[in-house]
PDB file of C-alpha atoms in Angstrom:
ATOM      1  CA  MET A   1      -0.014   0.020  -0.027  1.00  0.00           C
ATOM      2  CA  ASN A   2       1.251   3.382  -0.900  1.00  0.00           C
ATOM      3  CA  PRO A   3       1.104   5.723   2.180  1.00  0.00           C
ATOM      4  CA  LEU A   4      -1.855   8.097   1.256  1.00  0.00           C
ATOM      5  CA  ASP A   5      -0.586  10.933   3.224  1.00  0.00           C
ATOM      6  CA  PRO A   6       2.637  11.839   5.125  1.00  0.00           C
ATOM      7  CA  ARG A   7       0.491  11.967   8.313  1.00  0.00           C
ATOM      8  CA  PHE A   8      -0.020   8.231   7.934  1.00  0.00           C
ATOM      9  CA  SER A   9       3.616   7.833   8.759  1.00  0.00           C
ATOM     10  CA  LEU A  10       2.476   8.172  12.372  1.00  0.00           C
ATOM     11  CA  LEU A  11       1.206   4.583  12.077  1.00  0.00           C
ATOM     12  CA  PRO A  12       3.397   1.551  11.617  1.00  0.00           C
ATOM     13  CA  VAL A  13       2.511   0.918   7.977  1.00  0.00           C
ATOM     14  CA  PRO A  14       4.758  -1.823   6.536  1.00  0.00           C
ATOM     15  CA  ASP A  15       7.171  -0.447   3.996  1.00  0.00           C
ATOM     16  CA  ARG A  16       6.502  -2.263   0.809  1.00  0.00           C
ATOM     17  CA  THR A  17       7.874   0.117  -1.552  1.00  0.00           C
ATOM     18  CA  GLN A  18      11.315  -1.488  -1.613  1.00  0.00           C
ATOM     19  CA  PRO A  19      11.795  -4.024  -4.361  1.00  0.00           C
ATOM     20  CA  LYS A  20      11.849  -7.522  -2.980  1.00  0.00           C
ATOM     21  CA  ALA A  21      15.247  -9.317  -3.052  1.00  0.00           C
ATOM     22  CA  ALA A  22      15.523 -12.359  -5.304  1.00  0.00           C
ATOM     23  CA  PRO A  23      14.166 -15.268  -3.426  1.00  0.00           C
ATOM     24  CA  ASP A  24      17.075 -16.761  -1.458  1.00  0.00           C
ATOM     25  CA  PRO A  25      16.851 -20.559  -1.911  1.00  0.00           C
ATOM     26  CA  ALA A  26      17.778 -20.827   1.897  1.00  0.00           C
ATOM     27  CA  PHE A  27      14.788 -18.829   3.071  1.00  0.00           C
ATOM     28  CA  SER A  28      12.283 -19.491   0.306  1.00  0.00           C
ATOM     29  CA  GLY A  29      10.371 -21.908   2.475  1.00  0.00           C
ATOM     30  CA  ARG A  30       8.687 -19.326   4.762  1.00  0.00           C
ATOM     31  CA  SER A  31       6.258 -21.434   6.684  1.00  0.00           C
ATOM     32  CA  PHE A  32       2.541 -21.183   6.109  1.00  0.00           C
ATOM     33  CA  SER A  33       1.800 -19.920   9.538  1.00  0.00           C
ATOM     34  CA  ASP A  34       4.335 -17.104   9.191  1.00  0.00           C
ATOM     35  CA  ARG A  35       2.641 -16.000   6.067  1.00  0.00           C
ATOM     36  CA  LEU A  36      -0.755 -16.164   7.501  1.00  0.00           C
ATOM     37  CA  ASN A  37       0.486 -14.218  10.575  1.00  0.00           C
ATOM     38  CA  GLY A  38       1.976 -11.606   8.442  1.00  0.00           C
ATOM     39  CA  ALA A  39      -1.252 -11.333   6.342  1.00  0.00           C
ATOM     40  CA  VAL A  40      -3.426 -11.069   9.426  1.00  0.00           C
ATOM     41  CA  GLY A  41      -1.076  -8.320  10.619  1.00  0.00           C
ATOM     42  CA  GLU A  42      -1.365  -6.409   7.480  1.00  0.00           C
ATOM     43  CA  VAL A  43      -5.073  -6.518   7.371  1.00  0.00           C
ATOM     44  CA  ASN A  44      -5.156  -5.386  10.989  1.00  0.00           C
ATOM     45  CA  THR A  45      -2.814  -2.367  10.049  1.00  0.00           C
ATOM     46  CA  LEU A  46      -5.212  -1.530   7.211  1.00  0.00           C
ATOM     47  CA  GLN A  47      -8.216  -1.468   9.485  1.00  0.00           C
ATOM     48  CA  ASN A  48      -6.366   0.855  11.798  1.00  0.00           C
ATOM     49  CA  VAL A  49      -5.308   3.139   8.958  1.00  0.00           C
ATOM     50  CA  ALA A  50      -8.761   3.195   7.640  1.00  0.00           C
ATOM     51  CA  ASP A  51     -10.182   4.141  11.229  1.00  0.00           C
ATOM     52  CA  PHE A  52      -7.386   6.834  11.565  1.00  0.00           C
ATOM     53  CA  ALA A  53      -8.217   8.199   8.061  1.00  0.00           C
ATOM     54  CA  ALA A  54     -12.001   8.123   8.762  1.00  0.00           C
ATOM     55  CA  GLU A  55     -11.431  10.328  11.849  1.00  0.00           C
ATOM     56  CA  LYS A  56      -9.225  12.678  10.070  1.00  0.00           C
ATOM     57  CA  VAL A  57     -11.808  13.086   7.310  1.00  0.00           C
ATOM     58  CA  MET A  58     -14.366  13.897   9.822  1.00  0.00           C
ATOM     59  CA  LEU A  59     -12.176  16.617  11.252  1.00  0.00           C
ATOM     60  CA  GLY A  60     -11.432  17.959   7.841  1.00  0.00           C
ATOM     61  CA  GLU A  61      -7.734  17.079   8.051  1.00  0.00           C
ATOM     62  CA  LEU A  62      -7.915  14.767   5.167  1.00  0.00           C
ATOM     63  CA  ASP A  63      -9.732  14.756   1.885  1.00  0.00           C
ATOM     64  CA  LEU A  64     -12.948  12.560   1.400  1.00  0.00           C
ATOM     65  CA  HIS A  65     -11.286  10.393  -1.330  1.00  0.00           C
ATOM     66  CA  GLU A  66      -8.317   9.541   0.798  1.00  0.00           C
ATOM     67  CA  GLY A  67     -10.675   8.248   3.550  1.00  0.00           C
ATOM     68  CA  MET A  68     -12.745   6.292   1.122  1.00  0.00           C
ATOM     69  CA  MET A  69      -9.641   4.784  -0.329  1.00  0.00           C
ATOM     70  CA  ALA A  70      -8.321   3.618   2.986  1.00  0.00           C
ATOM     71  CA  LEU A  71     -11.846   2.256   4.005  1.00  0.00           C
ATOM     72  CA  GLN A  72     -11.977   0.361   0.567  1.00  0.00           C
ATOM     73  CA  GLU A  73      -8.597  -1.048   1.097  1.00  0.00           C
ATOM     74  CA  ALA A  74      -9.625  -2.252   4.495  1.00  0.00           C
ATOM     75  CA  ASP A  75     -12.723  -3.717   3.164  1.00  0.00           C
ATOM     76  CA  LEU A  76     -11.072  -5.593   0.436  1.00  0.00           C
ATOM     77  CA  SER A  77      -8.279  -6.873   2.546  1.00  0.00           C
ATOM     78  CA  MET A  78     -10.599  -8.196   5.091  1.00  0.00           C
ATOM     79  CA  ARG A  79     -12.704  -9.945   2.357  1.00  0.00           C
ATOM     80  CA  LEU A  80      -9.531 -11.507   1.002  1.00  0.00           C
ATOM     81  CA  LEU A  81      -8.530 -12.763   4.371  1.00  0.00           C
ATOM     82  CA  VAL A  82     -11.920 -14.090   5.078  1.00  0.00           C
ATOM     83  CA  GLN A  83     -11.864 -15.938   1.850  1.00  0.00           C
ATOM     84  CA  THR A  84      -8.530 -17.293   2.391  1.00  0.00           C
ATOM     85  CA  ARG A  85      -9.462 -18.670   5.748  1.00  0.00           C
ATOM     86  CA  ALA A  86     -12.508 -20.282   4.237  1.00  0.00           C
ATOM     87  CA  LYS A  87     -10.478 -22.028   1.558  1.00  0.00           C
ATOM     88  CA  ALA A  88      -7.778 -23.052   3.972  1.00  0.00           C
ATOM     89  CA  LEU A  89     -10.458 -24.744   6.250  1.00  0.00           C
ATOM     90  CA  GLU A  90     -12.047 -26.246   3.169  1.00  0.00           C
ATOM     91  CA  ALA A  91      -8.760 -27.809   2.165  1.00  0.00           C
ATOM     92  CA  TYR A  92      -8.203 -29.004   5.786  1.00  0.00           C
ATOM     93  CA  LYS A  93     -11.569 -30.775   5.946  1.00  0.00           C
ATOM     94  CA  GLU A  94     -10.980 -32.350   2.654  1.00  0.00           C
ATOM     95  CA  ILE A  95      -7.680 -33.837   3.777  1.00  0.00           C
ATOM     96  CA  MET A  96      -9.483 -35.087   7.064  1.00  0.00           C
ATOM     97  CA  HIS A  97     -12.041 -36.984   4.964  1.00  0.00           C
ATOM     98  CA  MET A  98      -9.425 -38.697   2.798  1.00  0.00           C
ATOM     99  CA  GLN A  99      -9.509 -42.551   3.020  1.00  0.00           C
ATOM    100  CA  PHE A 100      -5.930 -43.799   3.316  1.00  0.00           C
TER     101      PHE A 100
ATOM    102  CA  MET B   1     -22.406   4.430  23.646  1.00  0.00           C
ATOM    103  CA  GLY B   2     -19.258   3.584  25.501  1.00  0.00           C
ATOM    104  CA  GLY B   3     -18.528   0.241  26.999  1.00  0.00           C
ATOM    105  CA  HIS B   4     -19.001  -1.893  23.950  1.00  0.00           C
ATOM    106  CA  ARG B   5     -15.904  -3.770  22.626  1.00  0.00           C
ATOM    107  CA  LEU B   6     -17.611  -4.428  19.308  1.00  0.00           C
ATOM    108  CA  PHE B   7     -17.990  -0.876  18.506  1.00  0.00           C
ATOM    109  CA  ASP B   8     -14.791   0.895  18.729  1.00  0.00           C
ATOM    110  CA  ALA B   9     -13.762   4.665  19.288  1.00  0.00           C
ATOM    111  CA  THR B  10     -13.941   5.595  15.632  1.00  0.00           C
ATOM    112  CA  TYR B  11     -17.558   4.447  15.689  1.00  0.00           C
ATOM    113  CA  ASN B  12     -18.356   6.536  18.701  1.00  0.00           C
ATOM    114  CA  MET B  13     -16.658   9.409  17.160  1.00  0.00           C
ATOM    115  CA  MET B  14     -18.744   9.001  13.935  1.00  0.00           C
ATOM    116  CA  GLY B  15     -21.978   8.825  16.013  1.00  0.00           C
ATOM    117  CA  ARG B  16     -20.970  11.976  17.791  1.00  0.00           C
ATOM    118  CA  GLY B  17     -20.139  13.604  14.587  1.00  0.00           C
ATOM    119  CA  LEU B  18     -23.584  12.751  13.197  1.00  0.00           C
ATOM    120  CA  ASP B  19     -25.116  14.360  16.397  1.00  0.00           C
ATOM    121  CA  VAL B  20     -23.187  17.503  15.884  1.00  0.00           C
ATOM    122  CA  SER B  21     -24.052  17.687  12.127  1.00  0.00           C
ATOM    123  CA  SER B  22     -27.708  17.146  12.934  1.00  0.00           C
ATOM    124  CA  TYR B  23     -27.772  19.726  15.629  1.00  0.00           C
ATOM    125  CA  ARG B  24     -25.893  22.273  13.248  1.00  0.00           C
ATOM    126  CA  HIS B  25     -28.467  21.438  10.698  1.00  0.00           C
ATOM    127  CA  SER B  26     -31.281  22.545  12.979  1.00  0.00           C
ATOM    128  CA  LEU B  27     -29.364  25.781  13.745  1.00  0.00           C
ATOM    129  CA  ILE B  28     -28.844  26.632  10.171  1.00  0.00           C
ATOM    130  CA  SER B  29     -32.448  25.919   9.305  1.00  0.00           C
ATOM    131  CA  ALA B  30     -33.589  28.149  12.041  1.00  0.00           C
ATOM    132  CA  ASN B  31     -31.266  30.955  10.625  1.00  0.00           C
ATOM    133  CA  VAL B  32     -32.732  30.351   7.242  1.00  0.00           C
ATOM    134  CA  ALA B  33     -36.383  30.423   8.569  1.00  0.00           C
ATOM    135  CA  ASN B  34     -35.654  33.780  10.484  1.00  0.00           C
ATOM    136  CA  VAL B  35     -34.038  35.427   7.322  1.00  0.00           C
ATOM    137  CA  ASP B  36     -36.579  38.306   7.595  1.00  0.00           C
ATOM    138  CA  THR B  37     -36.770  38.444  11.404  1.00  0.00           C
ATOM    139  CA  ILE B  38     -35.545  41.799  12.714  1.00  0.00           C
ATOM    140  CA  HIS B  39     -33.103  41.799  15.445  1.00  0.00           C
ATOM    141  CA  TYR B  40     -32.632  38.048  15.042  1.00  0.00           C
ATOM    142  CA  LYS B  41     -29.014  36.855  15.722  1.00  0.00           C
ATOM    143  CA  PRO B  42     -27.991  33.948  13.696  1.00  0.00           C
ATOM    144  CA  ARG B  43     -26.485  30.980  15.572  1.00  0.00           C
ATOM    145  CA  ASP B  44     -23.908  28.450  14.435  1.00  0.00           C
ATOM    146  CA  LEU B  45     -21.421  26.090  15.952  1.00  0.00           C
ATOM    147  CA  ASP B  46     -17.902  25.247  15.126  1.00  0.00           C
ATOM    148  CA  PHE B  47     -18.006  21.596  14.032  1.00  0.00           C
ATOM    149  CA  ASN B  48     -14.473  20.408  15.043  1.00  0.00           C
ATOM    150  CA  ASP B  49     -14.627  22.216  18.418  1.00  0.00           C
ATOM    151  CA  THR B  50     -18.086  20.935  19.297  1.00  0.00           C
ATOM    152  CA  LEU B  51     -16.993  17.531  18.288  1.00  0.00           C
ATOM    153  CA  GLN B  52     -13.894  17.611  20.398  1.00  0.00           C
ATOM    154  CA  LYS B  53     -15.780  18.834  23.308  1.00  0.00           C
ATOM    155  CA  ALA B  54     -18.362  16.031  22.825  1.00  0.00           C
ATOM    156  CA  MET B  55     -15.615  13.319  22.631  1.00  0.00           C
ATOM    157  CA  ALA B  56     -13.645  14.689  25.689  1.00  0.00           C
ATOM    158  CA  GLY B  57     -14.604  13.516  29.237  1.00  0.00           C
ATOM    159  CA  PRO B  58     -15.951  10.245  30.337  1.00  0.00           C
ATOM    160  CA  PRO B  59     -18.474   8.378  28.313  1.00  0.00           C
ATOM    161  CA  PRO B  60     -22.069   9.210  29.135  1.00  0.00           C
ATOM    162  CA  ARG B  61     -24.186   7.269  31.415  1.00  0.00           C
ATOM    163  CA  GLU B  62     -26.132   4.599  29.750  1.00  0.00           C
ATOM    164  CA  MET B  63     -28.891   3.937  32.386  1.00  0.00           C
ATOM    165  CA  ALA B  64     -30.956   6.271  34.525  1.00  0.00           C
ATOM    166  CA  LEU B  65     -30.544   6.348  38.205  1.00  0.00           C
ATOM    167  CA  THR B  66     -33.956   5.860  39.727  1.00  0.00           C
ATOM    168  CA  HIS B  67     -32.791   4.415  43.062  1.00  0.00           C
ATOM    169  CA  ALA B  68     -30.288   5.526  45.667  1.00  0.00           C
ATOM    170  CA  ARG B  69     -28.546   2.193  45.482  1.00  0.00           C
ATOM    171  CA  HIS B  70     -28.204   2.034  41.729  1.00  0.00           C
ATOM    172  CA  LEU B  71     -24.584   1.990  40.401  1.00  0.00           C
ATOM    173  CA  ASP B  72     -23.603   5.302  38.854  1.00  0.00           C
ATOM    174  CA  THR B  73     -21.895   4.451  35.566  1.00  0.00           C
ATOM    175  CA  GLY B  74     -21.154   7.984  34.688  1.00  0.00           C
ATOM    176  CA  PRO B  75     -22.398  11.472  34.051  1.00  0.00           C
ATOM    177  CA  PRO B  76     -25.517  12.065  31.859  1.00  0.00           C
ATOM    178  CA  PRO B  77     -24.591  13.110  28.306  1.00  0.00           C
ATOM    179  CA  ASP B  78     -23.697  16.711  27.896  1.00  0.00           C
ATOM    180  CA  PRO B  79     -26.038  18.848  25.722  1.00  0.00           C
ATOM    181  CA  ILE B  80     -24.343  20.066  22.572  1.00  0.00           C
ATOM    182  CA  ARG B  81     -23.186  23.613  23.170  1.00  0.00           C
ATOM    183  CA  ALA B  82     -23.481  26.107  20.271  1.00  0.00           C
ATOM    184  CA  SER B  83     -21.486  29.383  20.316  1.00  0.00           C
ATOM    185  CA  VAL B  84     -23.705  32.222  19.132  1.00  0.00           C
ATOM    186  CA  TYR B  85     -22.042  34.520  16.730  1.00  0.00           C
ATOM    187  CA  ASP B  86     -23.309  37.889  15.624  1.00  0.00           C
ATOM    188  CA  ASN B  87     -22.449  38.977  11.955  1.00  0.00           C
ATOM    189  CA  ALA B  88     -25.083  41.719  11.704  1.00  0.00           C
ATOM    190  CA  ASP B  89     -24.455  43.500   8.443  1.00  0.00           C
ATOM    191  CA  ALA B  90     -24.257  47.175   8.892  1.00  0.00           C
ATOM    192  CA  TYR B  91     -25.696  48.073   5.510  1.00  0.00           C
ATOM    193  CA  HIS B  92     -28.690  45.813   5.726  1.00  0.00           C
ATOM    194  CA  LEU B  93     -31.404  45.474   8.184  1.00  0.00           C
ATOM    195  CA  ASP B  94     -31.294  41.785   8.388  1.00  0.00           C
ATOM    196  CA  SER B  95     -28.609  40.079  10.279  1.00  0.00           C
ATOM    197  CA  VAL B  96     -28.734  36.706   8.484  1.00  0.00           C
ATOM    198  CA  ASP B  97     -26.477  36.280   5.438  1.00  0.00           C
ATOM    199  CA  ILE B  98     -28.596  33.961   3.353  1.00  0.00           C
ATOM    200  CA  ASP B  99     -25.625  33.145   0.974  1.00  0.00           C
ATOM    201  CA  GLU B 100     -23.452  32.135   3.864  1.00  0.00           C
ATOM    202  CA  GLU B 101     -26.286  30.003   5.384  1.00  0.00           C
ATOM    203  CA  MET B 102     -26.898  28.108   2.263  1.00  0.00           C
ATOM    204  CA  SER B 103     -23.073  27.476   1.871  1.00  0.00           C
ATOM    205  CA  ASN B 104     -23.068  26.239   5.490  1.00  0.00           C
ATOM    206  CA  LEU B 105     -26.090  24.132   4.811  1.00  0.00           C
ATOM    207  CA  VAL B 106     -24.522  22.338   1.814  1.00  0.00           C
ATOM    208  CA  GLU B 107     -21.230  21.852   3.553  1.00  0.00           C
ATOM    209  CA  ASN B 108     -22.864  20.448   6.675  1.00  0.00           C
ATOM    210  CA  ASN B 109     -25.172  18.196   4.655  1.00  0.00           C
ATOM    211  CA  MET B 110     -22.105  16.865   2.802  1.00  0.00           C
ATOM    212  CA  LYS B 111     -20.264  16.248   6.107  1.00  0.00           C
ATOM    213  CA  TYR B 112     -23.305  14.390   7.422  1.00  0.00           C
ATOM    214  CA  ARG B 113     -23.569  12.197   4.422  1.00  0.00           C
ATOM    215  CA  THR B 114     -19.961  11.520   4.252  1.00  0.00           C
ATOM    216  CA  THR B 115     -19.917  10.447   7.877  1.00  0.00           C
ATOM    217  CA  ALA B 116     -22.879   8.134   7.419  1.00  0.00           C
ATOM    218  CA  GLU B 117     -21.288   6.653   4.407  1.00  0.00           C
ATOM    219  CA  MET B 118     -18.091   5.992   6.131  1.00  0.00           C
ATOM    220  CA  MET B 119     -19.902   4.538   9.151  1.00  0.00           C
ATOM    221  CA  MET B 120     -21.835   2.286   6.759  1.00  0.00           C
ATOM    222  CA  ARG B 121     -18.651   0.908   5.217  1.00  0.00           C
ATOM    223  CA  LYS B 122     -17.047   0.396   8.458  1.00  0.00           C
ATOM    224  CA  MET B 123     -20.019  -1.742   9.607  1.00  0.00           C
ATOM    225  CA  THR B 124     -20.029  -3.558   6.263  1.00  0.00           C
ATOM    226  CA  ILE B 125     -16.468  -4.815   7.136  1.00  0.00           C
ATOM    227  CA  LEU B 126     -17.737  -5.880  10.624  1.00  0.00           C
ATOM    228  CA  ARG B 127     -20.835  -7.682   9.238  1.00  0.00           C
ATOM    229  CA  HIS B 128     -18.760  -9.473   6.662  1.00  0.00           C
ATOM    230  CA  ALA B 129     -16.390 -10.632   9.368  1.00  0.00           C
ATOM    231  CA  ILE B 130     -19.163 -11.938  11.703  1.00  0.00           C
ATOM    232  CA  ALA B 131     -20.908 -13.567   8.825  1.00  0.00           C
ATOM    233  CA  GLU B 132     -17.581 -15.328   7.765  1.00  0.00           C
ATOM    234  CA  GLY B 133     -17.867 -13.970   4.212  1.00  0.00           C
ATOM    235  CA  GLY B 134     -21.648 -14.734   4.075  1.00  0.00           C
ATOM    236  CA  SER B 135     -23.006 -11.307   3.344  1.00  0.00           C
TER     237      SER B 135
END
């Protein structure tokens, strides 16, 4: 996510502007739970950013579109997380019902 | 309002903001209605100032105290305070500037609708999470 406004730097937004290094074969196997934890953390940050932006829009310190963009990002990231969780659970159940 | 974990501080702030906007709308409406009233002093409030005053202090009491042994959960909600301003035009008899009132009316209306829209979107996220993606 691009920081919408310099004032957002008050919040710990993960810096994803730097290009990712080439996948190191020694570390390419990041565990699923690490990835999931990171994703949940990012979604949480986006929710906090959206709340912060909404308050600033109410006080007239940010423009409306910035607040709406932050809310939309929070909404979509939450939807993606919920769907990912549903898919993961579905896969888990399928494996559970496998006959060996 | 306060005391719910499900509805966070931003939600409370939005609710108070809608209160303030709604109250400001009634003030502006009164000003417009009295555009021809002689010696009428138009009243208005500063949105940010009033909102910050409404947000400061302990959350208002949610239940009435009707018995001496009831637990006191906080003070009753403050009435919204409006600051009276006097912008009487020296060259006209009327003291209400209709252009300014209409401009304030539109601005306030937009603020109300914006806040309501943002609140709705926030609640949509919450509803989606509760329904596990169902709605």
